[in-house]
Short mmCIF file of C-alpha atoms and ligand atoms in Angstrom, two decimals:
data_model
loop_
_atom_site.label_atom_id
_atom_site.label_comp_id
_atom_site.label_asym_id
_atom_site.label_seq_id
_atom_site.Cartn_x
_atom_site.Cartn_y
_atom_site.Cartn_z
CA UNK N 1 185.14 -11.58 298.79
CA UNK N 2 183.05 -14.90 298.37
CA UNK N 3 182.79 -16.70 295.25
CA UNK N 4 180.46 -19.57 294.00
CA UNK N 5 184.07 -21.90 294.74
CA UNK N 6 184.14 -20.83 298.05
CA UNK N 7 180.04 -22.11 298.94
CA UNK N 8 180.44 -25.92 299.39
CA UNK N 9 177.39 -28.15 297.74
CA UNK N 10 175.58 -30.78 299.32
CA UNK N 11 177.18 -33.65 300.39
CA UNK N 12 179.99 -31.57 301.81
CA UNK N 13 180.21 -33.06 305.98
CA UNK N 14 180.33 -29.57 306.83
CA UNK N 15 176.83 -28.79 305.99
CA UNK N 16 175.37 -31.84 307.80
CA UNK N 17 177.59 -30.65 310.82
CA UNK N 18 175.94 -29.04 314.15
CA UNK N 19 178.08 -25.77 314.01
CA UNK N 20 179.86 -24.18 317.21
CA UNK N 21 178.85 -21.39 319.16
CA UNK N 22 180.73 -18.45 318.87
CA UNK N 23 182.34 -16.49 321.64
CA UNK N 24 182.95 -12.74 321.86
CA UNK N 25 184.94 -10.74 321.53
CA UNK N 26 185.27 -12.04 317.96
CA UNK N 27 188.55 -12.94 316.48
CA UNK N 28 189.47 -10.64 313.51
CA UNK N 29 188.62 -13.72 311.46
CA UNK N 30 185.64 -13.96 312.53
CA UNK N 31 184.93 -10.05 312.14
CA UNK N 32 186.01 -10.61 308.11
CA UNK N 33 183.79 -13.84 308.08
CA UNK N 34 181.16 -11.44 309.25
CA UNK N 35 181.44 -8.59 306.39
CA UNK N 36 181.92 -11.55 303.48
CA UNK N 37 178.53 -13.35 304.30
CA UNK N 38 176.75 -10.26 304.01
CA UNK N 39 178.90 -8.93 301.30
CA UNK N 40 178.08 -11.91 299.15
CA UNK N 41 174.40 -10.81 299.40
CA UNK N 42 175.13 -7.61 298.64
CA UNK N 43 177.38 -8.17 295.76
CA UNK N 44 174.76 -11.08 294.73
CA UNK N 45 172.36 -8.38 293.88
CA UNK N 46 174.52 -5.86 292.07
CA UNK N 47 173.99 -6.38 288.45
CA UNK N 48 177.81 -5.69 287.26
CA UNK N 49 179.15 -7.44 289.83
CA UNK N 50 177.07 -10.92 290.16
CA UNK N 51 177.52 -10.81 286.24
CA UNK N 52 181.65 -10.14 286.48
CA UNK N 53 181.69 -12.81 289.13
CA UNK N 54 178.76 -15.42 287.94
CA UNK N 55 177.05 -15.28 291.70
CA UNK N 56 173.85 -16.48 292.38
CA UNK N 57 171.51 -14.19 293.94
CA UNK N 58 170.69 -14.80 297.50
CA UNK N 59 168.97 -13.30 300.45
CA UNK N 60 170.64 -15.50 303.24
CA UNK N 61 174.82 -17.13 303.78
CA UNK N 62 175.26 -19.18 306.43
CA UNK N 63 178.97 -20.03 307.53
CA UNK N 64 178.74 -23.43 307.27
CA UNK N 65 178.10 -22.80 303.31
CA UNK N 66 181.36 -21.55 303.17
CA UNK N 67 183.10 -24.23 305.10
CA UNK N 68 183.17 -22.50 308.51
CA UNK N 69 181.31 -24.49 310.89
CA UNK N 70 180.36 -21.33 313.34
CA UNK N 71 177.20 -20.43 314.12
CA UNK N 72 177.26 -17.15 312.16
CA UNK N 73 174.70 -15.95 309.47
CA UNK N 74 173.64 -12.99 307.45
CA UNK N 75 170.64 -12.17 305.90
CA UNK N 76 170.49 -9.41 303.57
CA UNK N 77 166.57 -8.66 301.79
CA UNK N 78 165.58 -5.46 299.91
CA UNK N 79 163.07 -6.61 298.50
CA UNK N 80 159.85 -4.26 298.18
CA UNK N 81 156.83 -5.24 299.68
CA UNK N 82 158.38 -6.79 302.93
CA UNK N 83 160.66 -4.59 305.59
CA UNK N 84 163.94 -4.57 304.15
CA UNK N 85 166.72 -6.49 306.52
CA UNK N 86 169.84 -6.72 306.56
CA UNK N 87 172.25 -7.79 309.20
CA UNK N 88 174.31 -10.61 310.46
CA UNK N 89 172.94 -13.35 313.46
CA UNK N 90 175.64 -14.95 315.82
CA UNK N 91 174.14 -18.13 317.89
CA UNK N 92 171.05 -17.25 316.64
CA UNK N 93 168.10 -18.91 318.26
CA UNK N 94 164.57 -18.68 317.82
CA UNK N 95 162.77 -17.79 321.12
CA UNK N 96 158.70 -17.66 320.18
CA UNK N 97 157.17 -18.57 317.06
CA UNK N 98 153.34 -18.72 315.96
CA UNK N 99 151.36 -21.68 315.62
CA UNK N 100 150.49 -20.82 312.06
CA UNK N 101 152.63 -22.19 309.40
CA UNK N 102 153.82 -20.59 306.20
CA UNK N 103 155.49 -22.06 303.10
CA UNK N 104 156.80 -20.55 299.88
CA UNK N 105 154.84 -21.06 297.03
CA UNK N 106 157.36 -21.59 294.63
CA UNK N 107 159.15 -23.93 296.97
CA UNK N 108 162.96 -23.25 298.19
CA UNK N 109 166.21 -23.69 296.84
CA UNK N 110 170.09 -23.41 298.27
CA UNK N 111 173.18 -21.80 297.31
CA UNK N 112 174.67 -25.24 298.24
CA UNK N 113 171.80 -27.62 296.45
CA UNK N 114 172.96 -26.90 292.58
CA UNK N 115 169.32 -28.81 291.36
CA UNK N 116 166.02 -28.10 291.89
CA UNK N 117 164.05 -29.60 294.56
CA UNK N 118 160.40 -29.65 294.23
CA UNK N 119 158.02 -29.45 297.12
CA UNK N 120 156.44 -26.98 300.14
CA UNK N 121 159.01 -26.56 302.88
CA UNK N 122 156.54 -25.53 306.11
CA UNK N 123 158.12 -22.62 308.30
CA UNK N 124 156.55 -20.98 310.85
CA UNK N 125 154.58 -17.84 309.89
CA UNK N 126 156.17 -15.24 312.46
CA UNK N 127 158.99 -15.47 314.75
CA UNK N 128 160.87 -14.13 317.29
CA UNK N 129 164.74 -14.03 317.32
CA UNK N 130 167.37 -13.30 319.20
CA UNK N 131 170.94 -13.32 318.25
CA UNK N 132 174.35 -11.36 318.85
CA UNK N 133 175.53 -8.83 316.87
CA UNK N 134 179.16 -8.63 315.64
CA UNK N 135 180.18 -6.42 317.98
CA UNK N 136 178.51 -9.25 320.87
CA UNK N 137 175.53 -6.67 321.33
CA UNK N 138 171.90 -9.24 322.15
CA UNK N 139 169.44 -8.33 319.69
CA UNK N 140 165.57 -9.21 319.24
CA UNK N 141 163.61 -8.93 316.00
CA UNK N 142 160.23 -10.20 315.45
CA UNK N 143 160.13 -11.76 311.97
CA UNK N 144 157.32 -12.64 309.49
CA UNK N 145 156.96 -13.03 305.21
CA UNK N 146 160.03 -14.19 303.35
CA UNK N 147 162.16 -12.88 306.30
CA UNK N 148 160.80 -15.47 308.82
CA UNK N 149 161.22 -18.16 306.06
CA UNK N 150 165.01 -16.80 305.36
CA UNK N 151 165.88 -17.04 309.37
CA UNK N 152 164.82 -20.45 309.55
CA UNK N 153 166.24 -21.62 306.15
CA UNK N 154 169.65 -20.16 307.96
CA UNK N 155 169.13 -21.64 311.49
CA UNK N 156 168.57 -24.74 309.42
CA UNK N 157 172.04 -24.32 308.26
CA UNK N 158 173.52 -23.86 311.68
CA UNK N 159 171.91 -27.08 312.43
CA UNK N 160 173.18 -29.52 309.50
CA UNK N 161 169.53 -29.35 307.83
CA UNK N 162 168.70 -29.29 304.60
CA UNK N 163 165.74 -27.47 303.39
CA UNK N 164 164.94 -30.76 301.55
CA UNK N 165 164.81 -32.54 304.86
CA UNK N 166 161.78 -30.41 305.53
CA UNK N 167 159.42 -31.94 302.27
CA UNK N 168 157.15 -34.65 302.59
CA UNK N 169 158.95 -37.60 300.44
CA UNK N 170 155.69 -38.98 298.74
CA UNK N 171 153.60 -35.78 298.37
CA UNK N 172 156.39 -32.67 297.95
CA UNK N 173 153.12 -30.74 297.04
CA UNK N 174 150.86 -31.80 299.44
CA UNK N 175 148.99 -29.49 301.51
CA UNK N 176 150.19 -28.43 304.31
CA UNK N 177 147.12 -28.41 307.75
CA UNK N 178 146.86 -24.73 308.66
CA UNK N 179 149.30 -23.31 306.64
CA UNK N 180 149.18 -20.20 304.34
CA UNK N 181 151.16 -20.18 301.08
CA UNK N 182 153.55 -17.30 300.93
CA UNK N 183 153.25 -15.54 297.26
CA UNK N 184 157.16 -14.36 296.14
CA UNK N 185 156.67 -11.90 293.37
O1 K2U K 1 171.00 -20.44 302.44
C1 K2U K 1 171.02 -20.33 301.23
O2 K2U K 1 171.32 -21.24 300.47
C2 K2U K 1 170.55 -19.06 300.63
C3 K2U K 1 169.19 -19.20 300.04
C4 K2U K 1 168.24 -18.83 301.12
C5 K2U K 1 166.81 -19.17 300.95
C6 K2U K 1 166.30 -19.82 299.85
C7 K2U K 1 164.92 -20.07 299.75
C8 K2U K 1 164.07 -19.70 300.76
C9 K2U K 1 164.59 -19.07 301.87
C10 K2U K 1 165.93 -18.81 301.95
C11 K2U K 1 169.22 -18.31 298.79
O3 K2U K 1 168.80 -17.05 299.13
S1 K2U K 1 168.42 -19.01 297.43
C12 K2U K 1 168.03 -17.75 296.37
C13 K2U K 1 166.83 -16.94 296.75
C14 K2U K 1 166.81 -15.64 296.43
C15 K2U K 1 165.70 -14.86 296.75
C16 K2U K 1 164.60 -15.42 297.38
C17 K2U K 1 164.60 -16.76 297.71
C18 K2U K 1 165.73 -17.53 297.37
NI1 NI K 2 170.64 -22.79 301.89
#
């Protein structure tokens, strides 16, 4: 299973790193990278078991966060209000998004960023995906809410980008033209 040792922090090459494609059929390492990205979610949001093991919670693990610089992600959100997802993205890519932007409210953070920085990160509003599954099966989602905003935090990740790259330097707070604030409860 993952641990907190096993995410790298920022500053770490790997996470400033383009990461490689991935080819199918996937190595048995690969497979097991797979199930411990979105085990870490899961496990991140069982009480006893982020408590036993001091995780923090998260909705999203890139490989690249854990040293492997694949392009591999899971995403793994249950929380009510949006559609619940969970499921793991291999050479991801974003194929349509809308012209409408989006930002969370309460700003981002990172697994790998242990500090808090301030500021709107703009995303765009709804996407549409498409990515392999584990099993090198092309899927399609369209993706909007905290989703959308987890995908591209992610893709970031597969990219060497930092959701910090993303806030304006002298105004972290400053409006962003023809965006709509996402509210996280
Ligand atoms: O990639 C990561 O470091 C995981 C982040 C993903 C993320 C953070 C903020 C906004 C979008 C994606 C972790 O999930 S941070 C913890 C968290 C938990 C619930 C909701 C938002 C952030
Ligand atoms: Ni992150």
């Amino acid at each position: 299973m993952i641990l907190m040792n096993d995410i790298v922090r920022e500053g770490h090459p790997t996470l400033r790193q383009r990461a490689d494609e991935v080819t199918f059929p996937l190595t048995d390492d690969d497979r097991t990278l797979c199930d411990d990205l979105i085990g870490y979610l899961k496990n991140s949001h069982d009480p006893e078991i982020a408590a036993k093991y001091k995780l923090r919670p998260g909705v999203g693990l890139a490989a690249p966060q854990v040293n492997q610089s694949k392009r591999i992600f899971a995403i793994h959100i249950t929380e009510e209000g949006g559609r619940p997802q969970s499921f793991v993205a291999i050479n991801p890519k974003i194929v349509s998004h809308s012209v409408e932007k989006t930002y969370l409210a309460s700003g981002e953070g990172c697994l790998s960023v242990d500090r808090d920085v301030p500021g709107y990160v703009p995303r765009y509003t709804r996407i549409t995906i498409k990515a392999f599954d584990p099993d090198g099966n092309e899927f399609k989602k369209r993706l909007k809410g905290i989703a959308s905003i987890v995908f591209q935090h992610e893709l970031d990740h597969l990219n060497g980008v930092m959701f910090y790259d993303h806030i304006n330097k002298n105004e972290p707070f400053q409006e962003i033209p023809g965006a709509t604030p996402l509210e996280r409860r």
